Amino acid sequence: MSYSTVAVLGNSFFPANSKSKNSPDRKEIISLLQRCKHMNQIQSLHAKIIKKGQENDPFIAFELIRVCSNFNSIDHASKIFQNAQNPNVYLYTALIDGFVLSGSYVDAIRLYCQMVYESILPDAYAITSVLKACGFQLALEEGKQVHGQALKLRLSSNRLIRMKLMELYGKCGEFENAQQVYAEMPEGDVVASTVMITCYLNYGFINEAIGVFNRVLVRDTVCWTAMIDGFVRNGEFNRALEVFREMQEDDVRPNEVTMVCVLSACSQLGALELGRWLHFYIEKYGIKLNHVVGGALISMYSRCGDIDEAQRVFDGMKERDVTTYNSMISGLAMHGKSIEAIEMFRRMMKQGISPNNITFIGVLNACSHGGLVELGYEIYHSMTRDYGIEPQIEHYGCMVDLLGRVGRLEEAYNFIREMKIAPDHIIYGALLSACKIHGNTEIGESIAKILVDCGRADSGTYILLSNVYALSGRWKEAAKVRAKMEEGGMLKEPGCSSIEVNNEIHEFLLGDIRHPQREVIYKKLKELNRVLKLEGYLPSTEMVLHDMEDEQKEWALAIHSERLALCYGLISTAPYTTLRIVKNLRVCNDCHSMIKLVSKITRRRIVVRDRNRFHHFENGGCSCGDYW
Ligand code: ZN
Ligand code: ZN
């Protein structure tokens, strides 16, 4: 409960000596103010109040500040406050609240200090309000001073104040202080425990969060959801699902927020079976299929490789907003259904729904996957011209991708040079991979150099650059690049692939030997390599370091994580079952051509989601048309 709602409950919060407490005029004005629908109404009412000379009535001034703040008109609220004679703690708090509401946290803290300076004693509401501001502003020192004042005023046992203190300390990473406040609270306060859990999880202190969680005797939906959400935000998707299963066993009903968190974990892991079950659950228990839940379901289906089901969910929704459309458009684009994605974009416009910057990322992606250059340009220009949306780095990235895909590399390079914001390594990386595919070493070299110089090169970039130098006989430069690479100035995110088998997610890293069935998996891999060789498969060894023996090179390729996931899928599912693999990085050329062949030999559909898009492998071909 906020200060404002409490304050309007009764007049008892105001000093008893206020004159003519129950004047009918005042009552009427306040109720008129509370019924205002927009700022214009408030302003004309305010003019009448001034005319009647009631501006200094503390009740009316309070209500004016409150409604102005609620209508996001903080300047107006400030003026009313400045005109008030001898503002009391309630007027101060109303404006502090207003500042917090409008995101002017520094102003809120400053006003609170002014109040204390004017020797007006803060009450619990004022303190709660300023602590909120301190939390948002990460103003630890100020927060500590307020904490001290609360202790002096004997207000420190107030539950709301304690919550806000915990939040502030938690946000600032002062866990000892947060823990101390928490320890002083009555045991079994599930809301306080949830605040503490969220504090820890925001900083990735998973074990500490679990410690608090385990001590909560009766966990409610919000507490469980905080735990699941924390795991999702820390990238621990499998553990998020585990906690969700425990929540089921504990018979606690999930709400919409829980569903969105769990669906997002499924999306990340590619856990289609579990996602389907969640969909069923949502229907069975009548969880509202609102924009957020619907959008999460659409994302889950499309990111787990079932774009048709995503479409069915979309079609079945009664109300759709821009987020719903965005989920669908980017899903279609990711699956290479460019025309459908653009059709969806047009449909959205016809419905009178305004696109936002995320919509344009989806549509431009669709243009890129479909090689639709002219349309892409048209949409890119219309973004600023018709919708006033300034392109962000992602939009530039889509355009570079689009131009790179069709081989207009010079144009893409010029496009980067003319960008209004500084290009990042992702943009350069997109152009670099286009240069590799189209065999343009000239631009490729200058891009690779930029990436090496700013320390954002991955191993592939170093290899490309040293190969270019080696091929043109610039041995010294080649050696320099190699040395720099060995120095460890190289960024490499570990490759990780996962596959869902029998409702369980199995994760594999590069050359992983942790899986209990590793022997069978590696046996399958060897067998597969033999068969592939007979089919004429030649690993393209130039992707790996030069100084390896040929056989070693092949072996290094052979254990990319997606290959392990693939082999596990092959040995643990019935023949002809579709395999769905999720990889956190881009699939390399070699794995791509290998999986194509495997789809032909085993007559399986293999769906691979990599960092950029979906690859639907079938009968020796891929839906991406070998450009990704
Ligand atoms: Zn690979
Ligand atoms: Zn592909």
mmCIF file of N, CA, C and O in Angstrom, residues 461-505:
data_model
loop_
_atom_site.group_PDB
_atom_site.id
_atom_site.type_symbol
_atom_site.label_atom_id
_atom_site.label_comp_id
_atom_site.label_asym_id
_atom_site.label_seq_id
_atom_site.Cartn_x
_atom_site.Cartn_y
_atom_site.Cartn_z
ATOM 1 N N THR A 461 38.272 -15.422 -36.739
ATOM 2 C CA THR A 461 38.764 -14.162 -37.311
ATOM 3 C C THR A 461 40.288 -14.176 -37.403
ATOM 4 O O THR A 461 40.864 -13.774 -38.412
ATOM 5 N N TYR A 462 40.939 -14.630 -36.331
ATOM 6 C CA TYR A 462 42.407 -14.716 -36.352
ATOM 7 C C TYR A 462 42.876 -15.625 -37.477
ATOM 8 O O TYR A 462 43.810 -15.313 -38.199
ATOM 9 N N ILE A 463 42.191 -16.765 -37.593
ATOM 10 C CA ILE A 463 42.612 -17.742 -38.602
ATOM 11 C C ILE A 463 42.445 -17.154 -39.996
ATOM 12 O O ILE A 463 43.328 -17.251 -40.838
ATOM 13 N N LEU A 464 41.305 -16.476 -40.195
ATOM 14 C CA LEU A 464 41.062 -15.864 -41.496
ATOM 15 C C LEU A 464 42.168 -14.875 -41.832
ATOM 16 O O LEU A 464 42.743 -14.899 -42.914
ATOM 17 N N LEU A 465 42.485 -14.039 -40.867
ATOM 18 C CA LEU A 465 43.480 -13.001 -41.117
ATOM 19 C C LEU A 465 44.851 -13.623 -41.382
ATOM 20 O O LEU A 465 45.545 -13.235 -42.328
ATOM 21 N N SER A 466 45.222 -14.615 -40.582
ATOM 22 C CA SER A 466 46.549 -15.199 -40.781
ATOM 23 C C SER A 466 46.593 -15.977 -42.095
ATOM 24 O O SER A 466 47.620 -16.015 -42.761
ATOM 25 N N ASN A 467 45.448 -16.574 -42.492
ATOM 26 C CA ASN A 467 45.404 -17.257 -43.782
ATOM 27 C C ASN A 467 45.586 -16.288 -44.941
ATOM 28 O O ASN A 467 46.306 -16.576 -45.895
ATOM 29 N N VAL A 468 44.927 -15.129 -44.839
ATOM 30 C CA VAL A 468 45.050 -14.129 -45.903
ATOM 31 C C VAL A 468 46.511 -13.716 -46.059
ATOM 32 O O VAL A 468 47.042 -13.657 -47.162
ATOM 33 N N TYR A 469 47.153 -13.470 -44.911
ATOM 34 C CA TYR A 469 48.558 -13.067 -44.952
ATOM 35 C C TYR A 469 49.431 -14.178 -45.522
ATOM 36 O O TYR A 469 50.298 -13.947 -46.356
ATOM 37 N N ALA A 470 49.163 -15.402 -45.050
ATOM 38 C CA ALA A 470 49.982 -16.532 -45.493
ATOM 39 C C ALA A 470 49.848 -16.744 -47.001
ATOM 40 O O ALA A 470 50.835 -16.945 -47.707
ATOM 41 N N LEU A 471 48.624 -16.654 -47.489
ATOM 42 C CA LEU A 471 48.386 -16.897 -48.913
ATOM 43 C C LEU A 471 49.078 -15.863 -49.793
ATOM 44 O O LEU A 471 49.482 -16.166 -50.909
ATOM 45 N N SER A 472 49.203 -14.630 -49.288
ATOM 46 C CA SER A 472 49.853 -13.611 -50.100
ATOM 47 C C SER A 472 51.328 -13.443 -49.718
ATOM 48 O O SER A 472 51.963 -12.452 -50.059
ATOM 49 N N GLY A 473 51.853 -14.446 -48.976
ATOM 50 C CA GLY A 473 53.280 -14.463 -48.662
ATOM 51 C C GLY A 473 53.736 -13.439 -47.649
ATOM 52 O O GLY A 473 54.931 -13.171 -47.529
ATOM 53 N N ARG A 474 52.782 -12.816 -46.914
ATOM 54 C CA ARG A 474 53.215 -11.845 -45.896
ATOM 55 C C ARG A 474 53.432 -12.587 -44.581
ATOM 56 O O ARG A 474 52.630 -12.495 -43.653
ATOM 57 N N TRP A 475 54.550 -13.323 -44.535
ATOM 58 C CA TRP A 475 54.777 -14.254 -43.420
ATOM 59 C C TRP A 475 54.910 -13.550 -42.084
ATOM 60 O O TRP A 475 54.464 -14.052 -41.066
ATOM 61 N N LYS A 476 55.573 -12.408 -42.093
ATOM 62 C CA LYS A 476 55.800 -11.706 -40.831
ATOM 63 C C LYS A 476 54.461 -11.336 -40.180
ATOM 64 O O LYS A 476 54.247 -11.539 -38.983
ATOM 65 N N GLU A 477 53.587 -10.778 -41.030
ATOM 66 C CA GLU A 477 52.293 -10.359 -40.493
ATOM 67 C C GLU A 477 51.473 -11.566 -40.014
ATOM 68 O O GLU A 477 50.802 -11.505 -38.990
ATOM 69 N N ALA A 478 51.583 -12.645 -40.802
ATOM 70 C CA ALA A 478 50.878 -13.867 -40.416
ATOM 71 C C ALA A 478 51.353 -14.332 -39.045
ATOM 72 O O ALA A 478 50.549 -14.675 -38.171
ATOM 73 N N ALA A 479 52.671 -14.300 -38.849
ATOM 74 C CA ALA A 479 53.244 -14.746 -37.580
ATOM 75 C C ALA A 479 52.772 -13.855 -36.430
ATOM 76 O O ALA A 479 52.478 -14.320 -35.331
ATOM 77 N N LYS A 480 52.680 -12.557 -36.719
ATOM 78 C CA LYS A 480 52.242 -11.602 -35.691
ATOM 79 C C LYS A 480 50.818 -11.927 -35.208
ATOM 80 O O LYS A 480 50.530 -11.917 -34.015
ATOM 81 N N VAL A 481 49.970 -12.196 -36.180
ATOM 82 C CA VAL A 481 48.574 -12.513 -35.841
ATOM 83 C C VAL A 481 48.507 -13.793 -35.003
ATOM 84 O O VAL A 481 47.801 -13.857 -33.997
ATOM 85 N N ARG A 482 49.295 -14.786 -35.433
ATOM 86 C CA ARG A 482 49.302 -16.047 -34.685
ATOM 87 C C ARG A 482 49.760 -15.821 -33.258
ATOM 88 O O ARG A 482 49.193 -16.369 -32.308
ATOM 89 N N ALA A 483 50.809 -14.971 -33.120
ATOM 90 C CA ALA A 483 51.344 -14.714 -31.782
ATOM 91 C C ALA A 483 50.290 -14.047 -30.913
ATOM 92 O O ALA A 483 50.081 -14.397 -29.761
ATOM 93 N N LYS A 484 49.584 -13.088 -31.508
ATOM 94 C CA LYS A 484 48.565 -12.355 -30.780
ATOM 95 C C LYS A 484 47.455 -13.310 -30.321
ATOM 96 O O LYS A 484 46.915 -13.193 -29.223
ATOM 97 N N MET A 485 47.162 -14.236 -31.192
ATOM 98 C CA MET A 485 46.110 -15.200 -30.883
ATOM 99 C C MET A 485 46.532 -16.082 -29.713
ATOM 100 O O MET A 485 45.761 -16.348 -28.795
ATOM 101 N N GLU A 486 47.808 -16.519 -29.746
ATOM 102 C CA GLU A 486 48.283 -17.400 -28.684
ATOM 103 C C GLU A 486 48.426 -16.656 -27.360
ATOM 104 O O GLU A 486 48.346 -17.247 -26.297
ATOM 105 N N GLU A 487 48.633 -15.353 -27.467
ATOM 106 C CA GLU A 487 48.701 -14.521 -26.263
ATOM 107 C C GLU A 487 47.427 -14.647 -25.431
ATOM 108 O O GLU A 487 47.406 -14.324 -24.257
ATOM 109 N N GLY A 488 46.376 -15.064 -26.115
ATOM 110 C CA GLY A 488 45.121 -15.237 -25.396
ATOM 111 C C GLY A 488 44.207 -14.035 -25.521
ATOM 112 O O GLY A 488 43.254 -13.883 -24.764
ATOM 113 N N GLY A 489 44.516 -13.160 -26.471
ATOM 114 C CA GLY A 489 43.645 -12.015 -26.691
ATOM 115 C C GLY A 489 42.428 -12.427 -27.491
ATOM 116 O O GLY A 489 41.882 -11.657 -28.262
ATOM 117 N N MET A 490 42.002 -13.650 -27.297
ATOM 118 C CA MET A 490 40.957 -14.203 -28.154
ATOM 119 C C MET A 490 39.710 -14.472 -27.335
ATOM 120 O O MET A 490 39.776 -14.988 -26.230
ATOM 121 N N LEU A 491 38.586 -14.100 -27.873
ATOM 122 C CA LEU A 491 37.334 -14.336 -27.160
ATOM 123 C C LEU A 491 36.709 -15.606 -27.683
ATOM 124 O O LEU A 491 36.560 -15.779 -28.871
ATOM 125 N N LYS A 492 36.346 -16.443 -26.776
ATOM 126 C CA LYS A 492 35.641 -17.624 -27.248
ATOM 127 C C LYS A 492 34.601 -18.057 -26.234
ATOM 128 O O LYS A 492 34.926 -18.398 -25.101
ATOM 129 N N GLU A 493 33.390 -17.984 -26.662
ATOM 130 C CA GLU A 493 32.307 -18.468 -25.824
ATOM 131 C C GLU A 493 32.297 -19.975 -26.032
ATOM 132 O O GLU A 493 32.393 -20.433 -27.169
ATOM 133 N N PRO A 494 32.224 -20.785 -24.960
ATOM 134 C CA PRO A 494 32.230 -22.225 -25.201
ATOM 135 C C PRO A 494 30.983 -22.662 -25.951
ATOM 136 O O PRO A 494 29.876 -22.236 -25.632
ATOM 137 N N GLY A 495 31.187 -23.480 -26.969
ATOM 138 C CA GLY A 495 30.056 -23.979 -27.735
ATOM 139 C C GLY A 495 29.265 -24.958 -26.885
ATOM 140 O O GLY A 495 29.834 -25.745 -26.144
ATOM 141 N N CYS A 496 27.959 -24.880 -26.976
ATOM 142 C CA CYS A 496 27.123 -25.772 -26.181
ATOM 143 C C CYS A 496 25.888 -26.127 -26.999
ATOM 144 O O CYS A 496 25.260 -25.254 -27.585
ATOM 145 N N SER A 497 25.588 -27.410 -27.066
ATOM 146 C CA SER A 497 24.390 -27.840 -27.785
ATOM 147 C C SER A 497 23.535 -28.678 -26.877
ATOM 148 O O SER A 497 24.054 -29.382 -26.016
ATOM 149 N N SER A 498 22.226 -28.593 -27.077
ATOM 150 C CA SER A 498 21.357 -29.434 -26.271
ATOM 151 C C SER A 498 20.312 -30.100 -27.139
ATOM 152 O O SER A 498 19.995 -29.631 -28.228
ATOM 153 N N ILE A 499 19.829 -31.222 -26.647
ATOM 154 C CA ILE A 499 18.792 -31.970 -27.363
ATOM 155 C C ILE A 499 17.811 -32.514 -26.329
ATOM 156 O O ILE A 499 18.220 -32.899 -25.233
ATOM 157 N N GLU A 500 16.543 -32.504 -26.681
ATOM 158 C CA GLU A 500 15.529 -33.014 -25.764
ATOM 159 C C GLU A 500 15.173 -34.434 -26.140
ATOM 160 O O GLU A 500 14.782 -34.697 -27.276
ATOM 161 N N VAL A 501 15.356 -35.352 -25.194
ATOM 162 C CA VAL A 501 14.964 -36.740 -25.428
ATOM 163 C C VAL A 501 14.146 -37.178 -24.224
ATOM 164 O O VAL A 501 14.593 -37.034 -23.087
ATOM 165 N N ASN A 502 12.974 -37.720 -24.478
ATOM 166 C CA ASN A 502 12.072 -38.160 -23.400
ATOM 167 C C ASN A 502 11.895 -37.114 -22.315
ATOM 168 O O ASN A 502 12.077 -37.385 -21.131
ATOM 169 N N ASN A 503 11.597 -35.903 -22.717
ATOM 170 C CA ASN A 503 11.313 -34.836 -21.753
ATOM 171 C C ASN A 503 12.509 -34.386 -20.940
ATOM 172 O O ASN A 503 12.348 -33.695 -19.952
ATOM 173 N N GLU A 504 13.688 -34.843 -21.309
ATOM 174 C CA GLU A 504 14.857 -34.409 -20.569
ATOM 175 C C GLU A 504 15.814 -33.718 -21.519
ATOM 176 O O GLU A 504 15.967 -34.137 -22.665
ATOM 177 N N ILE A 505 16.449 -32.666 -21.001
ATOM 178 C CA ILE A 505 17.376 -31.930 -21.848
ATOM 179 C C ILE A 505 18.787 -32.447 -21.608
ATOM 180 O O ILE A 505 19.232 -32.523 -20.471
#
